[in-house]
Tab-separated table of C-alpha atoms in Angstrom:
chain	number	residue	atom	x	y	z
A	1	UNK	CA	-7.659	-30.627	-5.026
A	2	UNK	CA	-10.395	-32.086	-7.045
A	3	UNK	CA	-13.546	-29.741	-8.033
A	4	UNK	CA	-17.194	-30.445	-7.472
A	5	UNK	CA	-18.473	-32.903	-8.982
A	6	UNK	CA	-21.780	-34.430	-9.890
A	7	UNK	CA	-22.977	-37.399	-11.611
A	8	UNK	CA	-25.014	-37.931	-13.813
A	9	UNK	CA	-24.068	-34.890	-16.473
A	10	UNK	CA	-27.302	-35.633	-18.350
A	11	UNK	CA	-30.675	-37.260	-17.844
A	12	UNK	CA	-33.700	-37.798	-19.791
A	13	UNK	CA	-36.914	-39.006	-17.912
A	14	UNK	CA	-40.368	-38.687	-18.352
A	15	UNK	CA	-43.538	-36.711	-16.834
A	16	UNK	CA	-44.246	-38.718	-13.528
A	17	UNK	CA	-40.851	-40.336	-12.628
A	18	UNK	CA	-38.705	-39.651	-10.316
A	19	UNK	CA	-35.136	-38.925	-10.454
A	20	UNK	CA	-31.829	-38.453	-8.224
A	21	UNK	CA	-28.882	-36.475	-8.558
A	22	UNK	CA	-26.242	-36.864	-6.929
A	23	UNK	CA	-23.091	-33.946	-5.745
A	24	UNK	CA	-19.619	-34.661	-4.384
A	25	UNK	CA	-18.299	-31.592	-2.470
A	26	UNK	CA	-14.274	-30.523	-2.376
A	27	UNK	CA	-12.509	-32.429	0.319
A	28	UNK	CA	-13.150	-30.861	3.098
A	29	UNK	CA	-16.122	-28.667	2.573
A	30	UNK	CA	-19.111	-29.405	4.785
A	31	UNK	CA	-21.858	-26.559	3.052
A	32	UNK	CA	-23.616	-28.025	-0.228
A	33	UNK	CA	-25.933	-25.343	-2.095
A	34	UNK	CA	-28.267	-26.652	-4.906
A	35	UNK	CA	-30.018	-24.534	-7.780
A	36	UNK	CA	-31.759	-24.855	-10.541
A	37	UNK	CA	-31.515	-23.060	-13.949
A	38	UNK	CA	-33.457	-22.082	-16.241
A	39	UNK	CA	-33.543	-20.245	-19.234
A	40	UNK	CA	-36.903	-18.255	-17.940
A	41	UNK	CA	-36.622	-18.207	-13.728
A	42	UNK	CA	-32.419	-17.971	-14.063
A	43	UNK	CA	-30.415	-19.653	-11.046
A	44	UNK	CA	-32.840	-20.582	-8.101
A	45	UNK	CA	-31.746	-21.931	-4.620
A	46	UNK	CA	-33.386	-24.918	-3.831
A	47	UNK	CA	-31.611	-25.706	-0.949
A	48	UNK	CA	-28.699	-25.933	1.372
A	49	UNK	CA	-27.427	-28.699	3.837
A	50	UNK	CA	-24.385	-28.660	6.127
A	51	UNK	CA	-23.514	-31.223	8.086
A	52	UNK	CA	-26.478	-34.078	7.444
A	53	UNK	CA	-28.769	-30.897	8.459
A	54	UNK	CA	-30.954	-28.826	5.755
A	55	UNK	CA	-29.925	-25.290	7.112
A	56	UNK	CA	-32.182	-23.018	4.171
A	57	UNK	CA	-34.523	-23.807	2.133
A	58	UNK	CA	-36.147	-22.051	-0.798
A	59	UNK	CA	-39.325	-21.917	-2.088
A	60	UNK	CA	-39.728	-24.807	-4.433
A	61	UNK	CA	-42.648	-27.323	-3.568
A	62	UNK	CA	-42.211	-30.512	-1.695
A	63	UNK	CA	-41.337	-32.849	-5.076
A	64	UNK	CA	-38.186	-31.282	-4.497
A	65	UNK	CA	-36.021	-33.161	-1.434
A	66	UNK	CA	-32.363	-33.219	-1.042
A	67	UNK	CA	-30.417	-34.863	1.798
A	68	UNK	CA	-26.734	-34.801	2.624
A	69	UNK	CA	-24.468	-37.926	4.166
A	70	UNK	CA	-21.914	-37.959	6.636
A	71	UNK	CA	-18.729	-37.803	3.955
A	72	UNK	CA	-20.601	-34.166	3.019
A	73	UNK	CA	-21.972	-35.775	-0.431
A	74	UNK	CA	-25.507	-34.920	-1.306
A	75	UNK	CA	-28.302	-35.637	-3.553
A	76	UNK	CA	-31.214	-34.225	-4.052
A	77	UNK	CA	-34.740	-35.849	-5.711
A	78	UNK	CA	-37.562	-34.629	-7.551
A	79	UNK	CA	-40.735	-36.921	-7.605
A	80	UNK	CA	-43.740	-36.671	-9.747
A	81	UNK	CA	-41.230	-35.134	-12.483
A	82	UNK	CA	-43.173	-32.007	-14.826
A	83	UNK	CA	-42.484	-30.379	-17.929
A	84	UNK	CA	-41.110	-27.751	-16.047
A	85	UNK	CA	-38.950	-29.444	-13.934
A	86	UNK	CA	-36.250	-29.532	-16.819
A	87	UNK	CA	-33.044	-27.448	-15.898
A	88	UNK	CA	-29.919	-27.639	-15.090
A	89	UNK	CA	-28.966	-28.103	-11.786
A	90	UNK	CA	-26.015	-27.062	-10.120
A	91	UNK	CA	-24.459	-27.976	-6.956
A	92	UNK	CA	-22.233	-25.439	-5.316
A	93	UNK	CA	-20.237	-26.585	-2.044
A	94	UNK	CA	-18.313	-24.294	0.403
A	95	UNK	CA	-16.233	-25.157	3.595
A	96	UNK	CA	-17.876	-22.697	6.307
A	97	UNK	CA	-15.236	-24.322	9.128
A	98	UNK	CA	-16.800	-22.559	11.864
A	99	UNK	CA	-20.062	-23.991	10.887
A	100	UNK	CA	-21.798	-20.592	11.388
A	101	UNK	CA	-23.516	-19.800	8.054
A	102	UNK	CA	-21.534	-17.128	7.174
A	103	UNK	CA	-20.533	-16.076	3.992
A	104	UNK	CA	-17.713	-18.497	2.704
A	105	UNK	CA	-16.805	-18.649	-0.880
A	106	UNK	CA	-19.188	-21.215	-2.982
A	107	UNK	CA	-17.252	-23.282	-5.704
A	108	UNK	CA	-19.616	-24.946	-8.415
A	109	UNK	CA	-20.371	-28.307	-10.257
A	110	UNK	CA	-20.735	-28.614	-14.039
A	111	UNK	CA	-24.366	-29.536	-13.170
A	112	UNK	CA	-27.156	-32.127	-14.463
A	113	UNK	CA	-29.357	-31.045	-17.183
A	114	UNK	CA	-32.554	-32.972	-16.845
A	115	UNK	CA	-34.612	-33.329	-19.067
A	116	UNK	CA	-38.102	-34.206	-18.675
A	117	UNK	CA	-40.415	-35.259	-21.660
B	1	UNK	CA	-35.937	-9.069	0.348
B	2	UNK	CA	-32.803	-8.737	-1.573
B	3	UNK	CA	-32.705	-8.117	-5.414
B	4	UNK	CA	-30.068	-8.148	-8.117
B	5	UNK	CA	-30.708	-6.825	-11.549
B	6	UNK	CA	-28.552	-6.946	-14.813
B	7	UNK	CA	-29.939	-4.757	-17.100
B	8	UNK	CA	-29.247	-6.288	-20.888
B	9	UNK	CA	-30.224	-10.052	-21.740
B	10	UNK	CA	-27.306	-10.069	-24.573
B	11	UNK	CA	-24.453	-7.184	-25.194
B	12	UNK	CA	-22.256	-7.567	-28.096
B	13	UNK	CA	-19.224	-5.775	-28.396
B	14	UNK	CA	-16.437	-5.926	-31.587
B	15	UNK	CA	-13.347	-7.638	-30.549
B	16	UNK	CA	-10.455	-5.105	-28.597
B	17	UNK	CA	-13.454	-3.035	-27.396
B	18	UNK	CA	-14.847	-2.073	-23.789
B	19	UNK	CA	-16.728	-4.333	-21.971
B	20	UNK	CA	-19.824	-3.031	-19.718
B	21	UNK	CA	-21.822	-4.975	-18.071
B	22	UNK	CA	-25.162	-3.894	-15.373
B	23	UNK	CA	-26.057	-4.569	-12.154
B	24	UNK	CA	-27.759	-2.912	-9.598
B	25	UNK	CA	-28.823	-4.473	-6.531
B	26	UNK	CA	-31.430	-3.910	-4.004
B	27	UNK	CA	-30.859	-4.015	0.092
B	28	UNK	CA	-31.387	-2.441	2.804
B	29	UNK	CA	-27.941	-3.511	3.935
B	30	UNK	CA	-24.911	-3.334	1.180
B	31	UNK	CA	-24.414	-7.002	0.374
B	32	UNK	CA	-21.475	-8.435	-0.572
B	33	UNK	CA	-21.640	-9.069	-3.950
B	34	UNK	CA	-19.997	-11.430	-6.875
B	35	UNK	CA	-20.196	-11.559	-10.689
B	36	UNK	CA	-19.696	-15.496	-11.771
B	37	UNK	CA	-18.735	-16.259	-15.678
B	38	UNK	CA	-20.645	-19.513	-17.363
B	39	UNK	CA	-19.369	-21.058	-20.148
B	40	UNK	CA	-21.559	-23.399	-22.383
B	41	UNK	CA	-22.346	-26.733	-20.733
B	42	UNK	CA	-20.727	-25.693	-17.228
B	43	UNK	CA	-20.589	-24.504	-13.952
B	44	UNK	CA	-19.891	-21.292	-12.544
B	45	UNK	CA	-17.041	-19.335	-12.279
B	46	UNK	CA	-15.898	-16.818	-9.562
B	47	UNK	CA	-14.764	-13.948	-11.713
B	48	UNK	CA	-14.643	-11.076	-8.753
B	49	UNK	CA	-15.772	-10.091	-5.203
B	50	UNK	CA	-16.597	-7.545	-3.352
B	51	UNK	CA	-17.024	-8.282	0.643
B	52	UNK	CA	-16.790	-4.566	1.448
B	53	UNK	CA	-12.971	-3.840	1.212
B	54	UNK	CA	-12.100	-1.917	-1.700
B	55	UNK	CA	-14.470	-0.664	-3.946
B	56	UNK	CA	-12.734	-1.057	-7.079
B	57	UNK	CA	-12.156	-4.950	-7.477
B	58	UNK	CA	-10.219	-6.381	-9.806
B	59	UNK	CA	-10.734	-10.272	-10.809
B	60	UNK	CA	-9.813	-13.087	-13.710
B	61	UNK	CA	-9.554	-12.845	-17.205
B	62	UNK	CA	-8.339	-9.138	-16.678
B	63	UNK	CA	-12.160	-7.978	-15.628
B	64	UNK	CA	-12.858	-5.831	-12.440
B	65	UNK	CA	-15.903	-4.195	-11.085
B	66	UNK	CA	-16.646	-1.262	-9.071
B	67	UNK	CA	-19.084	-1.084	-5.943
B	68	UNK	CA	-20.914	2.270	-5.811
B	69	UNK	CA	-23.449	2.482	-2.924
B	70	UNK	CA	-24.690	6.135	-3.579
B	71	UNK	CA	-25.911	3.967	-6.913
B	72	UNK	CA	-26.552	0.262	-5.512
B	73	UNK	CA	-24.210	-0.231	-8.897
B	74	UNK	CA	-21.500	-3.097	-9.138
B	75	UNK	CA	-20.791	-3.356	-12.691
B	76	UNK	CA	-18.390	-5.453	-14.717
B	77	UNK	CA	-15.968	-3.967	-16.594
B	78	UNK	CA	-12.824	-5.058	-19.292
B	79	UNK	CA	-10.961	-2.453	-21.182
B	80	UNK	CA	-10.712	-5.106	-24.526
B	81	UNK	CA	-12.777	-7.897	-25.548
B	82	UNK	CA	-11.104	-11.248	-26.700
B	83	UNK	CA	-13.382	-13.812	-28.397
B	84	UNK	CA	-12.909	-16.201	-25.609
B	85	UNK	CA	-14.832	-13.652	-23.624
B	86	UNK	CA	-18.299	-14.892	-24.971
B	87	UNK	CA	-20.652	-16.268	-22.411
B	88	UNK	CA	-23.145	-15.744	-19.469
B	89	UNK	CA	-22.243	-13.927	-17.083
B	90	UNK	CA	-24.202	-13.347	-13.872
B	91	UNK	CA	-24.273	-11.246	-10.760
B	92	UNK	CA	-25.188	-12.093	-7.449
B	93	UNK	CA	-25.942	-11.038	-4.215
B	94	UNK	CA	-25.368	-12.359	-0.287
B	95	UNK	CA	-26.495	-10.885	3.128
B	96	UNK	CA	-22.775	-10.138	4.781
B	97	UNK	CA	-24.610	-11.313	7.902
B	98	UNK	CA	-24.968	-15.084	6.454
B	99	UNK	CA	-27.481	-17.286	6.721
B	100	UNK	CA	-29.061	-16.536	3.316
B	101	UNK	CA	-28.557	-17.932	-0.272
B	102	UNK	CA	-26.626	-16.290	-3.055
B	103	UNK	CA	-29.459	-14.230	-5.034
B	104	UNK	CA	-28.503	-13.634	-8.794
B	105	UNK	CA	-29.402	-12.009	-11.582
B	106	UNK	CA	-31.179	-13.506	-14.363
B	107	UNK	CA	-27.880	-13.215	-16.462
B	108	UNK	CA	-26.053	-11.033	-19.478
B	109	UNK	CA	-25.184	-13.377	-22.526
B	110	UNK	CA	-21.778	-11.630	-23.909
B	111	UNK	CA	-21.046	-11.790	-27.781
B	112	UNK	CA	-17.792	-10.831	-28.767
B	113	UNK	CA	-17.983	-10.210	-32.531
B	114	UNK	CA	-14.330	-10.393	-34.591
């Protein structure tokens, strides 16, 4: 069964762009995570989506968007890019059959390192 | 609001000797908790478990971790370091309950010095 997997592995943009990353889940799974990491703030949720429906969100401001489609893949955007905003970001997806939010193992992407100049 | 903490940025250890590696976490409610391995320029890897079964967990790579409540502890052990051993590790932290995020750590980089 193929991994996670999410395109593009690196980025470069700069202060005031947008950009959009993108996250295939394993077959099957229906739960995508996303976080970002950095060397300073260490692995962040940003959010989580199961089935086309964002089901938590942390507390990152509203640059920060993510949406998933009906084949489970997701992406998430960040607008107005800042300094800051460089990371790596990891997807994590997990299959949560019942659909009930409980705890179900998370498997993890390589991630996208953005950066932002 | 939950908490995990890994005390130690960077360990180093000599090659064939113990690995020991902190976390403490903070809840009202024992979470179930997880200790994931990064290597450079990848993901996350599972390395062990605990989801309140036995307290002595054993994972990958020959590492295992023990949960002790009476010290909110679950720290990552390995009785002999190999030099493939070197990376981040990290410890986090879910609600049993569900409904929540993972919660890590900020992360231990391991050296493993031959």
């Amino acid at each position: 069964k193929a991994g996670v997997t999410q395109t593009p592995r690196y980025l470069i943009k700069t202060r005031g762009q947008q950009v959009t990353l993108s996250c295939s889940p394993i077959s099957g799974h229906r739960s995508v995570s996303w976080y970002q990491q950095t060397p300073g703030q260490g692995l962040q949720f940003l959010f989580e989506y199961f089935s086309e429906t964002q089901r938590n969100k942390g507390n990152f401001p509203g640059r920060f968007s993510g949406r998933q489609f009906s084949n489970s893949r997701s992406e998430m955007n960040v607008s107005t890019l800042e300094l800051g905003d460089s990371a790596l970001y990891l997807c994590a997806s997990s299959s949560d059959p019942q659909g009930s939010g409980s705890y179900n193992e998370q498997f993890f992407g390589p991630g996208t390192r953005l950066t932002v100049l | 609001a939950q908490s995990v903490t890994q005390l130690g940025s960077h360990v180093s250890v000599s090659e064939g000797a113990l690995v020991l590696l902190r976390c403490n976490y903070s809840s009202s409610v024992p979470p179930y908790l997880f200790w994931y391995v990064q290597y450079p320029n990848q993901g996350l890897q599972l390395l062990l478990k605990y989801t309140s079964a036995a307290t002595l967990v054993k994972g990958i790579n020959g590492f295992e971790a023990e949960f002790k409540k009476s010290e909110t502890s679950f720290h990552l052990t390995k009785p002999s370091a190999h030099m493939s051993d070197a990376a981040e590790y990290f410890c986090a932290a879910i609600r049993p309950s569900g409904n929540t995020p993972l919660v890590f750590g900020k992360g231990t980089r391991l050296s493993v010095i031959a």
